[in-house]
PDB file of C-alpha atoms in Angstrom:
ATOM      1  CA  UNK A  17      -6.183   8.800  26.897  1.00 66.00           C
ATOM      2  CA  UNK A  18      -7.335  11.758  29.012  1.00 69.00           C
ATOM      3  CA  UNK A  19      -6.294  14.671  26.827  1.00 67.00           C
ATOM      4  CA  UNK A  20      -7.678  17.399  29.095  1.00 76.00           C
ATOM      5  CA  UNK A  21      -4.749  17.074  31.484  1.00 81.00           C
ATOM      6  CA  UNK A  22      -2.035  16.538  28.840  1.00 81.00           C
ATOM      7  CA  UNK A  23       0.191  19.184  27.243  1.00 88.00           C
ATOM      8  CA  UNK A  24      -0.383  19.560  23.490  1.00 89.00           C
ATOM      9  CA  UNK A  25       3.036  18.148  22.564  1.00 90.00           C
ATOM     10  CA  UNK A  26       2.372  15.016  24.655  1.00 88.00           C
ATOM     11  CA  UNK A  27      -0.943  14.519  22.830  1.00 88.00           C
ATOM     12  CA  UNK A  28       0.801  14.835  19.442  1.00 88.00           C
ATOM     13  CA  UNK A  29       3.556  12.441  20.538  1.00 89.00           C
ATOM     14  CA  UNK A  30       1.030   9.862  21.753  1.00 88.00           C
ATOM     15  CA  UNK A  31      -1.034  10.064  18.554  1.00 85.00           C
ATOM     16  CA  UNK A  32       2.088   9.723  16.411  1.00 85.00           C
ATOM     17  CA  UNK A  33       3.217   6.709  18.459  1.00 87.00           C
ATOM     18  CA  UNK A  34      -0.180   5.056  17.920  1.00 83.00           C
ATOM     19  CA  UNK A  35      -0.084   5.759  14.187  1.00 80.00           C
ATOM     20  CA  UNK A  36       3.363   4.196  13.833  1.00 85.00           C
ATOM     21  CA  UNK A  37       2.347   1.252  16.019  1.00 84.00           C
ATOM     22  CA  UNK A  38      -0.666   0.552  13.769  1.00 75.00           C
ATOM     23  CA  UNK A  39       0.967   1.324  10.410  1.00 76.00           C
ATOM     24  CA  UNK A  40       0.441  -2.206   9.068  1.00 77.00           C
ATOM     25  CA  UNK A  41      -3.026  -2.666  10.577  1.00 77.00           C
ATOM     26  CA  UNK A  42      -5.744  -3.914   8.261  1.00 83.00           C
ATOM     27  CA  UNK A  43      -8.673  -1.544   7.778  1.00 86.00           C
ATOM     28  CA  UNK A  44     -11.953  -3.505   7.781  1.00 90.00           C
ATOM     29  CA  UNK A  45     -14.673  -3.080   5.157  1.00 94.00           C
ATOM     30  CA  UNK A  46     -17.458  -0.837   6.496  1.00 91.00           C
ATOM     31  CA  UNK A  47     -20.253  -2.277   4.362  1.00 90.00           C
ATOM     32  CA  UNK A  48     -23.530  -1.745   6.210  1.00 84.00           C
ATOM     33  CA  UNK A  49     -24.378  -5.456   5.982  1.00 83.00           C
ATOM     34  CA  UNK A  50     -21.135  -6.445   7.687  1.00 86.00           C
ATOM     35  CA  UNK A  51     -18.021  -7.841   6.030  1.00 93.00           C
ATOM     36  CA  UNK A  52     -14.881  -9.640   7.197  1.00 91.00           C
ATOM     37  CA  UNK A  53     -12.732  -8.620   4.207  1.00 94.00           C
ATOM     38  CA  UNK A  54     -10.130  -5.842   4.378  1.00 94.00           C
ATOM     39  CA  UNK A  55     -11.057  -2.495   2.848  1.00 94.00           C
ATOM     40  CA  UNK A  56      -9.331  -1.615  -0.430  1.00 94.00           C
ATOM     41  CA  UNK A  57     -11.285   1.512  -1.443  1.00 94.00           C
ATOM     42  CA  UNK A  58     -12.448   4.780   0.107  1.00 92.00           C
ATOM     43  CA  UNK A  59     -15.866   5.831  -1.193  1.00 91.00           C
ATOM     44  CA  UNK A  60     -15.897   9.636  -1.019  1.00 90.00           C
ATOM     45  CA  UNK A  61     -19.476  10.811  -1.218  1.00 86.00           C
ATOM     46  CA  UNK A  62     -20.665  14.114  -2.661  1.00 84.00           C
ATOM     47  CA  UNK A  63     -19.045  16.284  -0.005  1.00 74.00           C
ATOM     48  CA  UNK A  64     -21.840  16.285   2.557  1.00 81.00           C
ATOM     49  CA  UNK A  65     -21.991  12.653   3.671  1.00 87.00           C
ATOM     50  CA  UNK A  66     -19.151  10.789   5.395  1.00 89.00           C
ATOM     51  CA  UNK A  67     -16.705   8.684   3.417  1.00 89.00           C
ATOM     52  CA  UNK A  68     -16.813   4.898   3.799  1.00 90.00           C
ATOM     53  CA  UNK A  69     -14.077   2.295   3.294  1.00 93.00           C
ATOM     54  CA  UNK A  70     -15.118  -0.860   1.448  1.00 95.00           C
ATOM     55  CA  UNK A  71     -13.592  -4.059   0.091  1.00 96.00           C
ATOM     56  CA  UNK A  72     -13.205  -4.649  -3.638  1.00 96.00           C
ATOM     57  CA  UNK A  73     -16.246  -6.960  -3.792  1.00 97.00           C
ATOM     58  CA  UNK A  74     -18.594  -4.407  -2.208  1.00 96.00           C
ATOM     59  CA  UNK A  75     -17.263  -1.571  -4.377  1.00 95.00           C
ATOM     60  CA  UNK A  76     -17.791  -3.652  -7.519  1.00 96.00           C
ATOM     61  CA  UNK A  77     -21.300  -4.715  -6.430  1.00 94.00           C
ATOM     62  CA  UNK A  78     -22.295  -1.170  -5.492  1.00 90.00           C
ATOM     63  CA  UNK A  79     -21.078   0.294  -8.810  1.00 91.00           C
ATOM     64  CA  UNK A  80     -22.834  -2.487 -10.770  1.00 93.00           C
ATOM     65  CA  UNK A  81     -26.115  -1.915  -8.914  1.00 88.00           C
ATOM     66  CA  UNK A  82     -26.003   1.853  -9.406  1.00 86.00           C
ATOM     67  CA  UNK A  83     -25.001   1.553 -13.078  1.00 87.00           C
ATOM     68  CA  UNK A  84     -27.831  -0.899 -13.758  1.00 89.00           C
ATOM     69  CA  UNK A  85     -30.295   1.445 -12.052  1.00 84.00           C
ATOM     70  CA  UNK A  86     -29.205   4.328 -14.279  1.00 82.00           C
ATOM     71  CA  UNK A  87     -29.615   2.117 -17.382  1.00 86.00           C
ATOM     72  CA  UNK A  88     -33.163   1.395 -16.242  1.00 87.00           C
ATOM     73  CA  UNK A  89     -33.893   5.116 -15.919  1.00 83.00           C
ATOM     74  CA  UNK A  90     -33.674   5.370 -12.139  1.00 83.00           C
ATOM     75  CA  UNK A  91     -32.224   8.439 -10.452  1.00 81.00           C
ATOM     76  CA  UNK A  92     -29.011   8.097  -8.473  1.00 83.00           C
ATOM     77  CA  UNK A  93     -29.603   8.661  -4.765  1.00 84.00           C
ATOM     78  CA  UNK A  94     -27.228   8.817  -1.820  1.00 82.00           C
ATOM     79  CA  UNK A  95     -28.007   5.990   0.598  1.00 80.00           C
ATOM     80  CA  UNK A  96     -26.994   8.208   3.536  1.00 83.00           C
ATOM     81  CA  UNK A  97     -28.919  11.463   2.975  1.00 86.00           C
ATOM     82  CA  UNK A  98     -31.195  10.335   0.071  1.00 86.00           C
ATOM     83  CA  UNK A  99     -30.217  13.370  -2.029  1.00 86.00           C
ATOM     84  CA  UNK A 100     -30.838  12.709  -5.728  1.00 84.00           C
ATOM     85  CA  UNK A 101     -28.263  13.103  -8.502  1.00 79.00           C
ATOM     86  CA  UNK A 102     -29.125  13.221 -12.179  1.00 73.00           C
ATOM     87  CA  UNK A 103     -25.987  13.049 -14.290  1.00 74.00           C
ATOM     88  CA  UNK A 104     -23.168  10.642 -13.465  1.00 77.00           C
ATOM     89  CA  UNK A 105     -22.089   8.248 -10.754  1.00 80.00           C
ATOM     90  CA  UNK A 106     -19.004  10.450 -10.181  1.00 79.00           C
ATOM     91  CA  UNK A 107     -21.363  13.240  -9.144  1.00 80.00           C
ATOM     92  CA  UNK A 108     -22.521  11.051  -6.236  1.00 82.00           C
ATOM     93  CA  UNK A 109     -19.339   9.200  -5.238  1.00 86.00           C
ATOM     94  CA  UNK A 110     -15.721   8.751  -6.248  1.00 88.00           C
ATOM     95  CA  UNK A 111     -13.551   5.816  -5.232  1.00 92.00           C
ATOM     96  CA  UNK A 112      -9.905   6.063  -4.240  1.00 92.00           C
ATOM     97  CA  UNK A 113      -7.586   3.090  -3.643  1.00 93.00           C
ATOM     98  CA  UNK A 114      -6.754   2.613   0.001  1.00 83.00           C
ATOM     99  CA  UNK A 115      -3.082   1.731  -0.052  1.00 74.00           C
ATOM    100  CA  UNK A 116       0.239   3.230   0.841  1.00 56.00           C
ATOM    101  CA  UNK A 117       1.929   5.538  -1.616  1.00 46.00           C
ATOM    102  CA  UNK A 118       3.971   3.515  -4.038  1.00 42.00           C
ATOM    103  CA  UNK A 119       2.515   0.232  -2.792  1.00 42.00           C
TER     104      UNK A 119
END
């Protein structure tokens, strides 16, 4: 889509058409190791690093790994920017279900 030559309303109409067309599309897990499962969660990092969508298995594994590290006295660190956090996992990342409202 070459937006430079399109009127603003045409751009909005085209984007809306694409959103409706892909309403039922499956969002893939974005785990850095690769994954074929559909994403079920949005991992919203501490406000500076981009959010990532992950499947239930990778969310569960990530939380377990981070929780175990804290129990062993390790600092929490963002895997994207390596910033350290010292209090809770929620300080580093929060997870939100990726589903339609009411569904």
